[in-house]
């Protein structure tokens, strides 16, 4: 297989999971902005996700968020997804939107509240059983706002105990993916603030516990590609969430803030074998002011472009320059790949796969947006508040 053929094969087999919540209404802490045609049910979210996959060819799975996507029959929901050319992906838990969680969930000082949170996580595993989903994704808003508010070490003990109970419930082919965020909504301590804390808990739990890296969950200036490289080296990178943020939140479209960073990250993913491993790549972003489906398609395309550039790095030339201590030469190899216009290559890959070269334009011509705007009238649109 030629080098170009290998690049094309990698691009054709790439998979990016889309999140159900990205198809619903979202906004800021001040206002959620409603759009016409937004899904009202999990089934309508899947119907929109099927459009993304149809036009990109690389978005075959959809992550669910419980209870946002709660239904009576999860087996039937999985069948609905299958009928639309999709599969259900990660099951995301929610332990941050209940009054009982004001002081935390699995780290809460009250055992009754911890019990409630763990029971919810166990419910999510039950849903995984019903849907055939492999991954349970955990992000905790737990933390403290003031010094002395709670015992920092005791909160880590509670976290470990809760995670261990859920871990024991996992099936042989199921995984627990632990996400971290360095602050927010807690402002003094966050109970899972960084990759080291997440890694320490996952290491103690066992092989089925893996770390999730979210692009927007780091302090400014953090070298995310170093974290990715290290976790891949240790076999502990279970998932990667794509998004962007300029300041302190993380819901902007992937590649919007720093496309060069995205390229650097994807190079480490390629270098570390992440494209051919069990790493789950997912968009974790919302679309507050832009049209949702075109934005998700564009986001998938942004990931494809960064991946294509990463695959084009001349790794032999880079290794030679690194061995010889040629600092500028090594940097130039990376920059040559980054500065390559890969859009014609990706257009060719899509056409070879029977897709339109321009997914966004093809979607706009499809009439789907006009159809859902006309049909989805009445009912309650999906979202999380006003």
GROMACS .gro file of N, CA and C in nm, residues 208-334:
model
  381
  208UNK      N    1  -1.029  -0.176   3.308
  208UNK     CA    2  -1.153  -0.126   3.248
  208UNK      C    3  -1.180   0.021   3.281
  209UNK      N    4  -1.092   0.084   3.357
  209UNK     CA    5  -1.105   0.226   3.390
  209UNK      C    6  -1.001   0.304   3.309
  210UNK      N    7  -1.048   0.403   3.234
  210UNK     CA    8  -0.962   0.480   3.146
  210UNK      C    9  -0.990   0.629   3.164
  211UNK      N   10  -0.894   0.711   3.123
  211UNK     CA   11  -0.904   0.856   3.137
  211UNK      C   12  -0.960   0.918   3.009
  212UNK      N   13  -1.044   1.020   3.027
  212UNK     CA   14  -1.093   1.100   2.915
  212UNK      C   15  -1.024   1.236   2.917
  213UNK      N   16  -0.970   1.276   2.802
  213UNK     CA   17  -0.912   1.409   2.786
  213UNK      C   18  -1.012   1.494   2.708
  214UNK      N   19  -1.051   1.607   2.766
  214UNK     CA   20  -1.138   1.703   2.699
  214UNK      C   21  -1.055   1.826   2.665
  215UNK      N   22  -1.058   1.866   2.538
  215UNK     CA   23  -0.972   1.976   2.494
  215UNK      C   24  -0.989   2.101   2.579
  216UNK      N   25  -1.111   2.130   2.621
  216UNK     CA   26  -1.138   2.256   2.690
  216UNK      C   27  -1.127   2.252   2.840
  217UNK      N   28  -1.081   2.142   2.897
  217UNK     CA   29  -1.082   2.127   3.043
  217UNK      C   30  -0.946   2.150   3.108
  218UNK      N   31  -0.869   2.242   3.049
  218UNK     CA   32  -0.734   2.265   3.100
  218UNK      C   33  -0.709   2.414   3.122
  219UNK      N   34  -0.611   2.443   3.205
  219UNK     CA   35  -0.570   2.581   3.224
  219UNK      C   36  -0.507   2.634   3.096
  220UNK      N   37  -0.516   2.766   3.071
  220UNK     CA   38  -0.452   2.822   2.952
  220UNK      C   39  -0.303   2.788   2.947
  221UNK      N   40  -0.257   2.750   2.831
  221UNK     CA   41  -0.116   2.718   2.813
  221UNK      C   42  -0.079   2.574   2.842
  222UNK      N   43  -0.174   2.494   2.888
  222UNK     CA   44  -0.145   2.353   2.914
  222UNK      C   45  -0.109   2.281   2.785
  223UNK      N   46  -0.004   2.201   2.790
  223UNK     CA   47   0.037   2.123   2.673
  223UNK      C   48  -0.045   1.995   2.669
  224UNK      N   49  -0.160   2.002   2.601
  224UNK     CA   50  -0.252   1.889   2.599
  224UNK      C   51  -0.193   1.771   2.523
  225UNK      N   52  -0.115   1.800   2.420
  225UNK     CA   53  -0.058   1.689   2.343
  225UNK      C   54   0.039   1.605   2.427
  226UNK      N   55   0.105   1.668   2.525
  226UNK     CA   56   0.190   1.592   2.616
  226UNK      C   57   0.107   1.495   2.699
  227UNK      N   58  -0.007   1.543   2.748
  227UNK     CA   59  -0.096   1.456   2.826
  227UNK      C   60  -0.144   1.340   2.741
  228UNK      N   61  -0.185   1.369   2.618
  228UNK     CA   62  -0.232   1.264   2.526
  228UNK      C   63  -0.122   1.162   2.501
  229UNK      N   64   0.000   1.210   2.474
  229UNK     CA   65   0.111   1.120   2.447
  229UNK      C   66   0.140   1.031   2.568
  230UNK      N   67   0.136   1.089   2.687
  230UNK     CA   68   0.166   1.013   2.808
  230UNK      C   69   0.061   0.907   2.835
  231UNK      N   70  -0.066   0.944   2.824
  231UNK     CA   71  -0.173   0.848   2.850
  231UNK      C   72  -0.176   0.737   2.746
  232UNK      N   73  -0.148   0.769   2.621
  232UNK     CA   74  -0.138   0.665   2.519
  232UNK      C   75  -0.022   0.571   2.550
  233UNK      N   76   0.089   0.629   2.592
  233UNK     CA   77   0.207   0.547   2.627
  233UNK      C   78   0.176   0.451   2.741
  234UNK      N   79   0.091   0.496   2.834
  234UNK     CA   80   0.055   0.414   2.950
  234UNK      C   81  -0.065   0.324   2.923
  235UNK      N   82  -0.126   0.335   2.804
  235UNK     CA   83  -0.243   0.255   2.773
  235UNK      C   84  -0.365   0.296   2.853
  236UNK      N   85  -0.373   0.424   2.891
  236UNK     CA   86  -0.483   0.470   2.976
  236UNK      C   87  -0.567   0.582   2.914
  237UNK      N   88  -0.550   0.608   2.785
  237UNK     CA   89  -0.636   0.706   2.720
  237UNK      C   90  -0.757   0.632   2.664
  238UNK      N   91  -0.871   0.649   2.730
  238UNK     CA   92  -0.991   0.578   2.686
  238UNK      C   93  -1.079   0.660   2.595
  239UNK      N   94  -1.073   0.793   2.609
  239UNK     CA   95  -1.158   0.878   2.528
  239UNK      C   96  -1.098   1.015   2.511
  240UNK      N   97  -1.141   1.081   2.403
  240UNK     CA   98  -1.095   1.217   2.376
  240UNK      C   99  -1.215   1.298   2.329
  241UNK      N  100  -1.243   1.408   2.398
  241UNK     CA  101  -1.357   1.493   2.365
  241UNK      C  102  -1.308   1.618   2.293
  242UNK      N  103  -1.361   1.639   2.173
  242UNK     CA  104  -1.323   1.753   2.092
  242UNK      C  105  -1.414   1.873   2.120
  243UNK      N  106  -1.353   1.989   2.136
  243UNK     CA  107  -1.423   2.117   2.143
  243UNK      C  108  -1.317   2.227   2.145
  244UNK      N  109  -1.360   2.349   2.166
  244UNK     CA  110  -1.268   2.462   2.177
  244UNK      C  111  -1.316   2.556   2.285
  245UNK      N  112  -1.223   2.632   2.341
  245UNK     CA  113  -1.263   2.740   2.430
  245UNK      C  114  -1.155   2.849   2.424
  246UNK      N  115  -1.201   2.973   2.429
  246UNK     CA  116  -1.109   3.086   2.428
  246UNK      C  117  -1.070   3.126   2.570
  247UNK      N  118  -1.162   3.113   2.666
  247UNK     CA  119  -1.133   3.155   2.802
  247UNK      C  120  -1.150   3.039   2.900
  248UNK      N  121  -1.270   3.018   2.952
  248UNK     CA  122  -1.284   2.922   3.060
  248UNK      C  123  -1.391   2.818   3.037
  249UNK      N  124  -1.461   2.821   2.926
  249UNK     CA  125  -1.559   2.716   2.900
  249UNK      C  126  -1.514   2.639   2.777
  250UNK      N  127  -1.593   2.539   2.738
  250UNK     CA  128  -1.537   2.444   2.642
  250UNK      C  129  -1.637   2.399   2.536
  251UNK      N  130  -1.735   2.480   2.506
  251UNK     CA  131  -1.841   2.433   2.418
  251UNK      C  132  -1.836   2.488   2.276
  252UNK      N  133  -1.728   2.556   2.240
  252UNK     CA  134  -1.717   2.605   2.103
  252UNK      C  135  -1.673   2.491   2.010
  253UNK      N  136  -1.695   2.513   1.881
  253UNK     CA  137  -1.662   2.410   1.783
  253UNK      C  138  -1.514   2.376   1.783
  254UNK      N  139  -1.484   2.249   1.771
  254UNK     CA  140  -1.346   2.202   1.768
  254UNK      C  141  -1.269   2.273   1.657
  255UNK      N  142  -1.148   2.315   1.690
  255UNK     CA  143  -1.064   2.382   1.593
  255UNK      C  144  -1.090   2.530   1.580
  256UNK      N  145  -1.190   2.582   1.653
  256UNK     CA  146  -1.224   2.724   1.640
  256UNK      C  147  -1.120   2.814   1.706
  257UNK      N  148  -1.070   2.773   1.821
  257UNK     CA  149  -0.979   2.860   1.897
  257UNK      C  150  -0.834   2.845   1.854
  258UNK      N  151  -0.791   2.722   1.833
  258UNK     CA  152  -0.650   2.697   1.805
  258UNK      C  153  -0.636   2.572   1.718
  259UNK      N  154  -0.656   2.586   1.586
  259UNK     CA  155  -0.644   2.468   1.499
  259UNK      C  156  -0.505   2.406   1.499
  260UNK      N  157  -0.403   2.486   1.528
  260UNK     CA  158  -0.268   2.430   1.534
  260UNK      C  159  -0.254   2.336   1.653
  261UNK      N  160  -0.317   2.372   1.765
  261UNK     CA  161  -0.316   2.282   1.880
  261UNK      C  162  -0.384   2.150   1.846
  262UNK      N  163  -0.497   2.158   1.776
  262UNK     CA  164  -0.568   2.037   1.736
  262UNK      C  165  -0.480   1.948   1.649
  263UNK      N  166  -0.407   2.009   1.558
  263UNK     CA  167  -0.312   1.933   1.474
  263UNK      C  168  -0.205   1.867   1.560
  264UNK      N  169  -0.150   1.941   1.655
  264UNK     CA  170  -0.044   1.884   1.739
  264UNK      C  171  -0.096   1.767   1.820
  265UNK      N  172  -0.219   1.781   1.870
  265UNK     CA  173  -0.280   1.672   1.946
  265UNK      C  174  -0.300   1.550   1.857
  266UNK      N  175  -0.354   1.572   1.738
  266UNK     CA  176  -0.381   1.460   1.648
  266UNK      C  177  -0.252   1.393   1.600
  267UNK      N  178  -0.143   1.469   1.592
  267UNK     CA  179  -0.016   1.404   1.558
  267UNK      C  180   0.023   1.306   1.668
  268UNK      N  181   0.007   1.344   1.794
  268UNK     CA  182   0.041   1.253   1.902
  268UNK      C  183  -0.053   1.133   1.905
  269UNK      N  184  -0.180   1.156   1.867
  269UNK     CA  185  -0.274   1.045   1.856
  269UNK      C  186  -0.226   0.947   1.749
  270UNK      N  187  -0.188   0.999   1.633
  270UNK     CA  188  -0.137   0.914   1.524
  270UNK      C  189  -0.009   0.846   1.568
  271UNK      N  190   0.083   0.924   1.624
  271UNK     CA  191   0.214   0.872   1.667
  271UNK      C  192   0.198   0.762   1.771
  272UNK      N  193   0.099   0.776   1.859
  272UNK     CA  194   0.080   0.679   1.967
  272UNK      C  195  -0.015   0.566   1.934
  273UNK      N  196  -0.060   0.558   1.808
  273UNK     CA  197  -0.148   0.449   1.768
  273UNK      C  198  -0.292   0.468   1.811
  274UNK      N  199  -0.329   0.592   1.847
  274UNK     CA  200  -0.463   0.616   1.896
  274UNK      C  201  -0.574   0.596   1.794
  275UNK      N  202  -0.541   0.615   1.665
  275UNK     CA  203  -0.643   0.599   1.563
  275UNK      C  204  -0.685   0.454   1.545
  276UNK      N  205  -0.596   0.363   1.577
  276UNK     CA  206  -0.624   0.220   1.557
  276UNK      C  207  -0.646   0.147   1.689
  277UNK      N  208  -0.666   0.222   1.797
  277UNK     CA  209  -0.686   0.162   1.929
  277UNK      C  210  -0.833   0.175   1.968
  278UNK      N  211  -0.862   0.154   2.097
  278UNK     CA  212  -0.998   0.162   2.147
  278UNK      C  213  -1.034   0.301   2.198
  279UNK      N  214  -0.953   0.402   2.166
  279UNK     CA  215  -0.984   0.537   2.211
  279UNK      C  216  -1.113   0.584   2.145
  280UNK      N  217  -1.206   0.635   2.227
  280UNK     CA  218  -1.334   0.685   2.177
  280UNK      C  219  -1.324   0.835   2.153
  281UNK      N  220  -1.334   0.875   2.028
  281UNK     CA  221  -1.325   1.016   1.992
  281UNK      C  222  -1.467   1.072   1.977
  282UNK      N  223  -1.495   1.180   2.049
  282UNK     CA  224  -1.630   1.234   2.050
  282UNK      C  225  -1.629   1.386   2.049
  283UNK      N  226  -1.724   1.445   1.980
  283UNK     CA  227  -1.748   1.588   1.995
  283UNK      C  228  -1.820   1.609   2.127
  284UNK      N  229  -1.772   1.702   2.209
  284UNK     CA  230  -1.844   1.738   2.331
  284UNK      C  231  -1.858   1.889   2.329
  285UNK      N  232  -1.956   1.935   2.257
  285UNK     CA  233  -1.973   2.078   2.239
  285UNK      C  234  -2.120   2.108   2.215
  286UNK      N  235  -2.155   2.233   2.229
  286UNK     CA  236  -2.292   2.277   2.206
  286UNK      C  237  -2.291   2.389   2.102
  287UNK      N  238  -2.406   2.415   2.044
  287UNK     CA  239  -2.415   2.514   1.938
  287UNK      C  240  -2.524   2.613   1.975
  288UNK      N  241  -2.480   2.723   2.037
  288UNK     CA  242  -2.572   2.817   2.099
  288UNK      C  243  -2.635   2.912   1.999
  289UNK      N  244  -2.555   2.964   1.907
  289UNK     CA  245  -2.604   3.068   1.816
  289UNK      C  246  -2.596   3.025   1.670
  290UNK      N  247  -2.530   2.915   1.641
  290UNK     CA  248  -2.519   2.866   1.504
  290UNK      C  249  -2.616   2.750   1.483
  291UNK      N  250  -2.653   2.728   1.356
  291UNK     CA  251  -2.739   2.615   1.322
  291UNK      C  252  -2.669   2.486   1.361
  292UNK      N  253  -2.742   2.394   1.421
  292UNK     CA  254  -2.679   2.281   1.488
  292UNK      C  255  -2.622   2.175   1.393
  293UNK      N  256  -2.701   2.124   1.305
  293UNK     CA  257  -2.653   2.014   1.220
  293UNK      C  258  -2.537   2.058   1.131
  294UNK      N  259  -2.546   2.173   1.060
  294UNK     CA  260  -2.429   2.216   0.983
  294UNK      C  261  -2.305   2.238   1.070
  295UNK      N  262  -2.325   2.286   1.193
  295UNK     CA  263  -2.211   2.308   1.282
  295UNK      C  264  -2.146   2.177   1.322
  296UNK      N  265  -2.228   2.075   1.345
  296UNK     CA  266  -2.173   1.945   1.382
  296UNK      C  267  -2.099   1.884   1.263
  297UNK      N  268  -2.157   1.897   1.143
  297UNK     CA  269  -2.088   1.849   1.022
  297UNK      C  270  -1.955   1.920   1.006
  298UNK      N  271  -1.955   2.052   1.022
  298UNK     CA  272  -1.831   2.129   1.009
  298UNK      C  273  -1.731   2.087   1.116
  299UNK      N  274  -1.777   2.056   1.235
  299UNK     CA  275  -1.686   2.012   1.342
  299UNK      C  276  -1.620   1.879   1.306
  300UNK      N  277  -1.699   1.787   1.253
  300UNK     CA  278  -1.642   1.659   1.209
  300UNK      C  279  -1.537   1.683   1.102
  301UNK      N  280  -1.566   1.774   1.010
  301UNK     CA  281  -1.471   1.806   0.904
  301UNK      C  282  -1.343   1.868   0.960
  302UNK      N  283  -1.356   1.950   1.064
  302UNK     CA  284  -1.237   2.009   1.128
  302UNK      C  285  -1.147   1.900   1.186
  303UNK      N  286  -1.209   1.800   1.249
  303UNK     CA  287  -1.130   1.688   1.303
  303UNK      C  288  -1.064   1.612   1.189
  304UNK      N  289  -1.136   1.591   1.080
  304UNK     CA  290  -1.078   1.520   0.965
  304UNK      C  291  -0.959   1.595   0.909
  305UNK      N  292  -0.970   1.727   0.899
  305UNK     CA  293  -0.860   1.805   0.843
  305UNK      C  294  -0.736   1.799   0.931
  306UNK      N  295  -0.755   1.809   1.063
  306UNK     CA  296  -0.641   1.800   1.154
  306UNK      C  297  -0.578   1.661   1.147
  307UNK      N  298  -0.663   1.559   1.135
  307UNK     CA  299  -0.613   1.422   1.127
  307UNK      C  300  -0.535   1.400   0.998
  308UNK      N  301  -0.588   1.451   0.888
  308UNK     CA  302  -0.519   1.436   0.759
  308UNK      C  303  -0.381   1.500   0.764
  309UNK      N  304  -0.373   1.619   0.821
  309UNK     CA  305  -0.242   1.685   0.831
  309UNK      C  306  -0.147   1.605   0.920
  310UNK      N  307  -0.200   1.550   1.029
  310UNK     CA  308  -0.116   1.469   1.118
  310UNK      C  309  -0.065   1.344   1.047
  311UNK      N  310  -0.148   1.285   0.963
  311UNK     CA  311  -0.108   1.165   0.889
  311UNK      C  312  -0.004   1.196   0.782
  312UNK      N  313   0.002   1.322   0.738
  312UNK     CA  314   0.097   1.360   0.633
  312UNK      C  315   0.234   1.398   0.686
  313UNK      N  316   0.252   1.401   0.817
  313UNK     CA  317   0.384   1.431   0.873
  313UNK      C  318   0.484   1.326   0.825
  314UNK      N  319   0.596   1.372   0.772
  314UNK     CA  320   0.702   1.282   0.728
  314UNK      C  321   0.777   1.234   0.852
  315UNK      N  322   0.734   1.122   0.905
  315UNK     CA  323   0.788   1.076   1.033
  315UNK      C  324   0.933   1.031   1.023
  316UNK      N  325   0.975   0.981   0.907
  316UNK     CA  326   1.116   0.945   0.889
  316UNK      C  327   1.204   1.069   0.892
  317UNK      N  328   1.162   1.172   0.818
  317UNK     CA  329   1.239   1.296   0.817
  317UNK      C  330   1.240   1.361   0.955
  318UNK      N  331   1.129   1.352   1.023
  318UNK     CA  332   1.121   1.409   1.158
  318UNK      C  333   1.214   1.335   1.253
  319UNK      N  334   1.216   1.202   1.246
  319UNK     CA  335   1.303   1.124   1.334
  319UNK      C  336   1.450   1.153   1.305
  320UNK      N  337   1.483   1.168   1.178
  320UNK     CA  338   1.622   1.200   1.142
  320UNK      C  339   1.664   1.334   1.200
  321UNK      N  340   1.579   1.435   1.183
  321UNK     CA  341   1.610   1.567   1.236
  321UNK      C  342   1.622   1.565   1.388
  322UNK      N  343   1.536   1.487   1.452
  322UNK     CA  344   1.542   1.478   1.598
  322UNK      C  345   1.670   1.412   1.645
  323UNK      N  346   1.711   1.303   1.576
  323UNK     CA  347   1.836   1.234   1.613
  323UNK      C  348   1.957   1.324   1.595
  324UNK      N  349   1.952   1.407   1.491
  324UNK     CA  350   2.066   1.493   1.460
  324UNK      C  351   2.063   1.624   1.538
  325UNK      N  352   1.962   1.641   1.620
  325UNK     CA  353   1.952   1.765   1.696
  325UNK      C  354   1.921   1.886   1.610
  326UNK      N  355   1.859   1.864   1.496
  326UNK     CA  356   1.825   1.972   1.404
  326UNK      C  357   1.691   2.032   1.448
  327UNK      N  358   1.698   2.127   1.537
  327UNK     CA  359   1.578   2.183   1.598
  327UNK      C  360   1.486   2.247   1.493
  328UNK      N  361   1.544   2.333   1.410
  328UNK     CA  362   1.462   2.401   1.310
  328UNK      C  363   1.413   2.304   1.204
  329UNK      N  364   1.496   2.208   1.168
  329UNK     CA  365   1.456   2.110   1.068
  329UNK      C  366   1.339   2.025   1.116
  330UNK      N  367   1.344   1.984   1.241
  330UNK     CA  368   1.236   1.903   1.297
  330UNK      C  369   1.106   1.982   1.301
  331UNK      N  370   1.116   2.108   1.347
  331UNK     CA  371   0.997   2.192   1.351
  331UNK      C  372   0.941   2.215   1.211
  332UNK      N  373   1.030   2.229   1.112
  332UNK     CA  374   0.986   2.253   0.975
  332UNK      C  375   0.907   2.135   0.919
  333UNK      N  376   0.944   2.014   0.959
  333UNK     CA  377   0.871   1.895   0.912
  333UNK      C  378   0.726   1.902   0.959
  334UNK      N  379   0.708   1.936   1.086
  334UNK     CA  380   0.572   1.948   1.138
  334UNK      C  381   0.497   2.062   1.069
   0.00000   0.00000   0.00000
